[in-house]
PDB file of C-alpha atoms in Angstrom:
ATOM      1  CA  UNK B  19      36.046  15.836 -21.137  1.00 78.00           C
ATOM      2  CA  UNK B  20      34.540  12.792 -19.860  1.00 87.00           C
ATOM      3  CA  UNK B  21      35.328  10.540 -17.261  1.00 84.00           C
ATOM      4  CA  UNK B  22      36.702   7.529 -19.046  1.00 87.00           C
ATOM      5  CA  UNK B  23      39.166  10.318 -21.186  1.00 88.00           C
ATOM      6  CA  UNK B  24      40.008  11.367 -17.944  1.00 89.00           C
ATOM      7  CA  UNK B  25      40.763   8.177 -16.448  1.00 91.00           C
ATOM      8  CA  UNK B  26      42.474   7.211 -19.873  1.00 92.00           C
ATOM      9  CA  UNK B  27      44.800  10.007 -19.656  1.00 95.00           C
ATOM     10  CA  UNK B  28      45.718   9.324 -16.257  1.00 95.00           C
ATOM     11  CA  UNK B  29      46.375   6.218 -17.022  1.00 96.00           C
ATOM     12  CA  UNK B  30      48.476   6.804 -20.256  1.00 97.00           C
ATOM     13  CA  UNK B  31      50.875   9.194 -17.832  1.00 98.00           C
ATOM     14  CA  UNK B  32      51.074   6.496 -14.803  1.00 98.00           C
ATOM     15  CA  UNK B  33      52.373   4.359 -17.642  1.00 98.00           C
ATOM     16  CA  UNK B  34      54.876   6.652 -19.021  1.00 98.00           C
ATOM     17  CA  UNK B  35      56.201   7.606 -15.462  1.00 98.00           C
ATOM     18  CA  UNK B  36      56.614   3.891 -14.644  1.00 98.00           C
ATOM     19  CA  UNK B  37      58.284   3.639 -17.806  1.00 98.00           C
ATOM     20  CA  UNK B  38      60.892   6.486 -16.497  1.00 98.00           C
ATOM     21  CA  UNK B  39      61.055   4.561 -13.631  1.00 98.00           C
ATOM     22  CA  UNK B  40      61.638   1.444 -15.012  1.00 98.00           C
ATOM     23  CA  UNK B  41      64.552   3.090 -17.284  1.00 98.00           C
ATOM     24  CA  UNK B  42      66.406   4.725 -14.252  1.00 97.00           C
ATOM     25  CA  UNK B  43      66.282   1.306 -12.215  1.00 97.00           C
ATOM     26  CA  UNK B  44      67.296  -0.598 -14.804  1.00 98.00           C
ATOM     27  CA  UNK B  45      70.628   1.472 -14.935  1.00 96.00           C
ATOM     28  CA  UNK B  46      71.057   1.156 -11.346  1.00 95.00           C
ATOM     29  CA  UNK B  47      70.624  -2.150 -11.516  1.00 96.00           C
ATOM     30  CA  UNK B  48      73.114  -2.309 -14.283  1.00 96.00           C
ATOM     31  CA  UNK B  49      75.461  -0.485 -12.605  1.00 94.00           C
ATOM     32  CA  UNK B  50      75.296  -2.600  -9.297  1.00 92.00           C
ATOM     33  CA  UNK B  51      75.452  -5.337 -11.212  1.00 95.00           C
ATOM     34  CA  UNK B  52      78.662  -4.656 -13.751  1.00 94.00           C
ATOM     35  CA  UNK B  53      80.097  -2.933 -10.490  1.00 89.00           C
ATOM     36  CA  UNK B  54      80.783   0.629 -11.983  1.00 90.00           C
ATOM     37  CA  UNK B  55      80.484   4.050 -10.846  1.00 86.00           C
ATOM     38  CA  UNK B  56      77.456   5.407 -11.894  1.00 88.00           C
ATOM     39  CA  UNK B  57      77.142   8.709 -13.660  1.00 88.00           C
ATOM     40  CA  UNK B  58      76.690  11.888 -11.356  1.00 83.00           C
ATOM     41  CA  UNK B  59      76.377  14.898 -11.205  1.00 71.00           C
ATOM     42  CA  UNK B  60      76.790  15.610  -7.560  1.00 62.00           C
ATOM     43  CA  UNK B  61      80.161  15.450  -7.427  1.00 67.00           C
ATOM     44  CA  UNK B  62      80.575  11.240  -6.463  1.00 72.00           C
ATOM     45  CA  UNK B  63      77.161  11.535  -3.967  1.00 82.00           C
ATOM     46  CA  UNK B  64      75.889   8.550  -6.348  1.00 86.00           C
ATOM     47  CA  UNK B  65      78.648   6.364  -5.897  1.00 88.00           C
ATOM     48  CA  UNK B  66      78.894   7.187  -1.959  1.00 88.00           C
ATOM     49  CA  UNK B  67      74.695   6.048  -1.760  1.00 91.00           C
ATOM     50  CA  UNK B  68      74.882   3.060  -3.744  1.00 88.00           C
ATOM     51  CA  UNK B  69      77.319   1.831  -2.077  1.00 87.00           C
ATOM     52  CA  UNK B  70      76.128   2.041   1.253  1.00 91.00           C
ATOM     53  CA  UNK B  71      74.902  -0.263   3.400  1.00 93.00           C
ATOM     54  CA  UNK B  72      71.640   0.890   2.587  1.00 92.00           C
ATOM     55  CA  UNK B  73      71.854   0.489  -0.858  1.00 92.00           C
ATOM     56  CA  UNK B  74      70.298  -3.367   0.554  1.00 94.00           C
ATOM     57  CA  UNK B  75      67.601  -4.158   1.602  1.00 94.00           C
ATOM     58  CA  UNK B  76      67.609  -7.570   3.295  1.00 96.00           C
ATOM     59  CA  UNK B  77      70.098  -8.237   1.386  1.00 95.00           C
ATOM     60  CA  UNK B  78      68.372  -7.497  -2.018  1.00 96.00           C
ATOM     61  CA  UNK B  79      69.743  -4.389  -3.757  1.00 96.00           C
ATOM     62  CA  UNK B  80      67.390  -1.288  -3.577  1.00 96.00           C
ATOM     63  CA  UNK B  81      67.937  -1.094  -7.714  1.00 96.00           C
ATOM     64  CA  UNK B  82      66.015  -4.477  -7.832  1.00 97.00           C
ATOM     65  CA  UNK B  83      63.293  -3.551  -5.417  1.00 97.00           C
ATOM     66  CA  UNK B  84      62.545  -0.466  -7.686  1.00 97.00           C
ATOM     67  CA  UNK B  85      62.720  -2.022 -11.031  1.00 98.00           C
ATOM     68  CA  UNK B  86      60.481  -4.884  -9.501  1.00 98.00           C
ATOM     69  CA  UNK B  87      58.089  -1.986  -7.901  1.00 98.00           C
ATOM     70  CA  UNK B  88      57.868  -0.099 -11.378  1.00 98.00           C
ATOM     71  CA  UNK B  89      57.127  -3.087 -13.531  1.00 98.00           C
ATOM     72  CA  UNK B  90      54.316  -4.748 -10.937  1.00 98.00           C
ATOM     73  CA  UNK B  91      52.781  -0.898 -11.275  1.00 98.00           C
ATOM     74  CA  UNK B  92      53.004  -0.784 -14.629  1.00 98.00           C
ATOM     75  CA  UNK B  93      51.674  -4.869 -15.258  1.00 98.00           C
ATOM     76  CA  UNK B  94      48.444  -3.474 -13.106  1.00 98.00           C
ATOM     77  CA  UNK B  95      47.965  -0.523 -14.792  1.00 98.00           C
ATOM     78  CA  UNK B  96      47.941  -2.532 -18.435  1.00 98.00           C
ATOM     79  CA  UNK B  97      46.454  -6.129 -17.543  1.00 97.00           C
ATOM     80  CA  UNK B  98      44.021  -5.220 -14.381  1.00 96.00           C
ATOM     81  CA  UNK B  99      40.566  -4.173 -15.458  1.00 95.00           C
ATOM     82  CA  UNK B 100      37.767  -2.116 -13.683  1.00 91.00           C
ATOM     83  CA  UNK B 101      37.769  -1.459 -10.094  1.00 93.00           C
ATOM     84  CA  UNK B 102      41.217  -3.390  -9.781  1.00 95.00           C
ATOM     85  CA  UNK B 103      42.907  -1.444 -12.295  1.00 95.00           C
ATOM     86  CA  UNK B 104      42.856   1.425 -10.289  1.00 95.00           C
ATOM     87  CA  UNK B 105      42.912   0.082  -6.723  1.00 96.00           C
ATOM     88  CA  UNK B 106      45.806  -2.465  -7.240  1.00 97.00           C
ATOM     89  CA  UNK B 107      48.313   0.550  -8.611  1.00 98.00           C
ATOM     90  CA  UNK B 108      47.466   3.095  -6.382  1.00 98.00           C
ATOM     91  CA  UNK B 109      48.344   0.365  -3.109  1.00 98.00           C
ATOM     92  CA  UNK B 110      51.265  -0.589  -4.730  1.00 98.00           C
ATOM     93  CA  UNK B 111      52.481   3.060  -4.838  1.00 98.00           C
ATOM     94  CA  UNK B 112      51.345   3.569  -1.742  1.00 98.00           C
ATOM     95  CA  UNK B 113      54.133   1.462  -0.455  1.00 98.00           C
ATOM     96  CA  UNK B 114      56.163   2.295  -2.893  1.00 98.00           C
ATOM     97  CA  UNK B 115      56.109   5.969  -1.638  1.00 98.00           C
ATOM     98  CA  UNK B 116      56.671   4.317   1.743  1.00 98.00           C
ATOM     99  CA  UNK B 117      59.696   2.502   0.719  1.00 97.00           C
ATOM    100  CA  UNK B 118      61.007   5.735  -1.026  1.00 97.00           C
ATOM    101  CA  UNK B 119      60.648   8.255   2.382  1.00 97.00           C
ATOM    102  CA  UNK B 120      62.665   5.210   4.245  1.00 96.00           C
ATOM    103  CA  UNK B 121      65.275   5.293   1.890  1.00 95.00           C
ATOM    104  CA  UNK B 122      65.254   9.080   1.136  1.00 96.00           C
ATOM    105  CA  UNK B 123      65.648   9.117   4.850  1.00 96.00           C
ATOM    106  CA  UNK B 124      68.798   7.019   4.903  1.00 95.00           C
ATOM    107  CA  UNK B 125      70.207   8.709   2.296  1.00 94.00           C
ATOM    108  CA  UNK B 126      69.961  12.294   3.866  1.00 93.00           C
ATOM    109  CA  UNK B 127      69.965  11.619   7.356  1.00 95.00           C
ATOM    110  CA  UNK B 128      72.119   8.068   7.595  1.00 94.00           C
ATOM    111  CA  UNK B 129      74.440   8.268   4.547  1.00 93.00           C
ATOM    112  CA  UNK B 130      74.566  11.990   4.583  1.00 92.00           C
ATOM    113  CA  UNK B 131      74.898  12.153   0.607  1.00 90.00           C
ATOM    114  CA  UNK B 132      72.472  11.634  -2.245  1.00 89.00           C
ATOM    115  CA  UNK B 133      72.427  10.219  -5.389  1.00 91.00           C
ATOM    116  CA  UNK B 134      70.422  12.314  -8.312  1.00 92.00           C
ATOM    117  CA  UNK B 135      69.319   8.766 -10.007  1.00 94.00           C
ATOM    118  CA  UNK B 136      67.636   8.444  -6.323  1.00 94.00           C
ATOM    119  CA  UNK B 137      66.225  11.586  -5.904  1.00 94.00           C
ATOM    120  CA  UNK B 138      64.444  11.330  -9.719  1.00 96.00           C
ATOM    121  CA  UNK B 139      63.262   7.979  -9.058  1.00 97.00           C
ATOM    122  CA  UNK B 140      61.637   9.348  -5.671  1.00 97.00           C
ATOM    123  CA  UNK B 141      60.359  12.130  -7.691  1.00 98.00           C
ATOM    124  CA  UNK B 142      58.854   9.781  -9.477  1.00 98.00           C
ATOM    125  CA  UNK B 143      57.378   7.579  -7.394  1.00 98.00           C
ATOM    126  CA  UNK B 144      55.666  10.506  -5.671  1.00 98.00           C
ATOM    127  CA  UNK B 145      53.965  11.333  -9.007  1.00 98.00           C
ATOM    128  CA  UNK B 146      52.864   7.922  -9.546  1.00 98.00           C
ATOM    129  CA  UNK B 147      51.478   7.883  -5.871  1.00 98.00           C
ATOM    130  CA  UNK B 148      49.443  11.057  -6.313  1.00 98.00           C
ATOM    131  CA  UNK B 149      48.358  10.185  -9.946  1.00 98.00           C
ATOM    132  CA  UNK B 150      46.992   6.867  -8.905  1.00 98.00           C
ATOM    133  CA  UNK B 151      45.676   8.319  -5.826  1.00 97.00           C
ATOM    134  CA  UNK B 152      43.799  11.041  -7.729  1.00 96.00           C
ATOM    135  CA  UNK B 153      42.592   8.501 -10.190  1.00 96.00           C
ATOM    136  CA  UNK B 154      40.930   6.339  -7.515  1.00 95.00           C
ATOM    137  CA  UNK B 155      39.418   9.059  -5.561  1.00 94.00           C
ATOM    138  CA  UNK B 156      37.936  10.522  -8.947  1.00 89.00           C
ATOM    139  CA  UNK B 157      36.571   7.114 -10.356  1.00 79.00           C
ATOM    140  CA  UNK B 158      32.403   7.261 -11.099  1.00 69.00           C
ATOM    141  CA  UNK B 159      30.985   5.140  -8.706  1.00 64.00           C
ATOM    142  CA  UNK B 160      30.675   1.253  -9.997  1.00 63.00           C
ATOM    143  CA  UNK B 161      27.405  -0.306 -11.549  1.00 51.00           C
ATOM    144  CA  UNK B 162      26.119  -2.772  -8.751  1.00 50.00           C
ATOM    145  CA  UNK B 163      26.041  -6.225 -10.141  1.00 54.00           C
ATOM    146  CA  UNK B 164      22.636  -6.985 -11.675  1.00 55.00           C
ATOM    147  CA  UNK B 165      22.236  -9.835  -8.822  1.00 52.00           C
ATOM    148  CA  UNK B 166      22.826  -7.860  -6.520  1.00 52.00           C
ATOM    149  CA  UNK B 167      20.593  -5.231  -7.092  1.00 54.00           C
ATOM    150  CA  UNK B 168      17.605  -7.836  -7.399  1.00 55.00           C
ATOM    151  CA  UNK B 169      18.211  -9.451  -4.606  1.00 52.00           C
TER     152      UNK B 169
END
């Protein structure tokens, strides 16, 4: 397989996770939002998490963080081109990831409860992180510019 079917195929599964992603956010937003109880598994851990204090984050719900986080990944990953289509996803999961441990962190630790929607969208964001990651690091080398290389 060649690079550019490699890179092609990473690229179609970074946009099908952020699609996940986008689709479990978007019912956590919902649910903040309509002020429900979320559906869960782990016996009302959901509804303890989101709401937390921690389910803000200066003052901005978490829910819209993430939805906003998946759909900037996603907008790079279809509309950047070249060297910027895989640099510009791979920093924004890199703090993406980075948001995730902090919250993962008051979840466990803090809150002492979790919320399955949570942990899948930090599942997530982890494969996003090392799929954009990997992408980057295994990118051919760019063409210097024809100016450039005369000059």
């Amino acid at each position: 397989m060649t690079a550019e079917a490699t890179d092609r195929r990473l690229r179609t599964a970074l946009i099908a996770l952020c699609a996940v992603g986008i689709a479990i956010a978007t019912y956590l937003v919902y649910i903040h939002y309509a002020g429900i109880k979320p559906i869960c598994a782990a016996s009302g851990g959901c509804e303890i998490v989101q709401s937390s204090k921690w389910a803000k984050f200066v003052g901005i719900p978490v829910a819209d963080i993430g939805l906003a986080g998946y759909l900037t990944i996603m907008a790079s990953l279809l509309f950047l081109k070249g060297e910027l289509n895989r640099l510009v996803p791979m920093c924004l999961a890199l703090g993406g990831l980075a948001f995730t441990a902090y919250l993962k962190y008051a979840e466990f630790v803090l809150i002492k409860n979790y919320c399955i929607w949570c942990i899948a969208s930090a599942i997530i964001m982890l494969c996003i992180t090392v799929l954009t990651v990997w992408r980057y690091v295994r990118a051919p080398p760019q063409a210097a510019p024809a100016a450039a290389a005369a000059g």
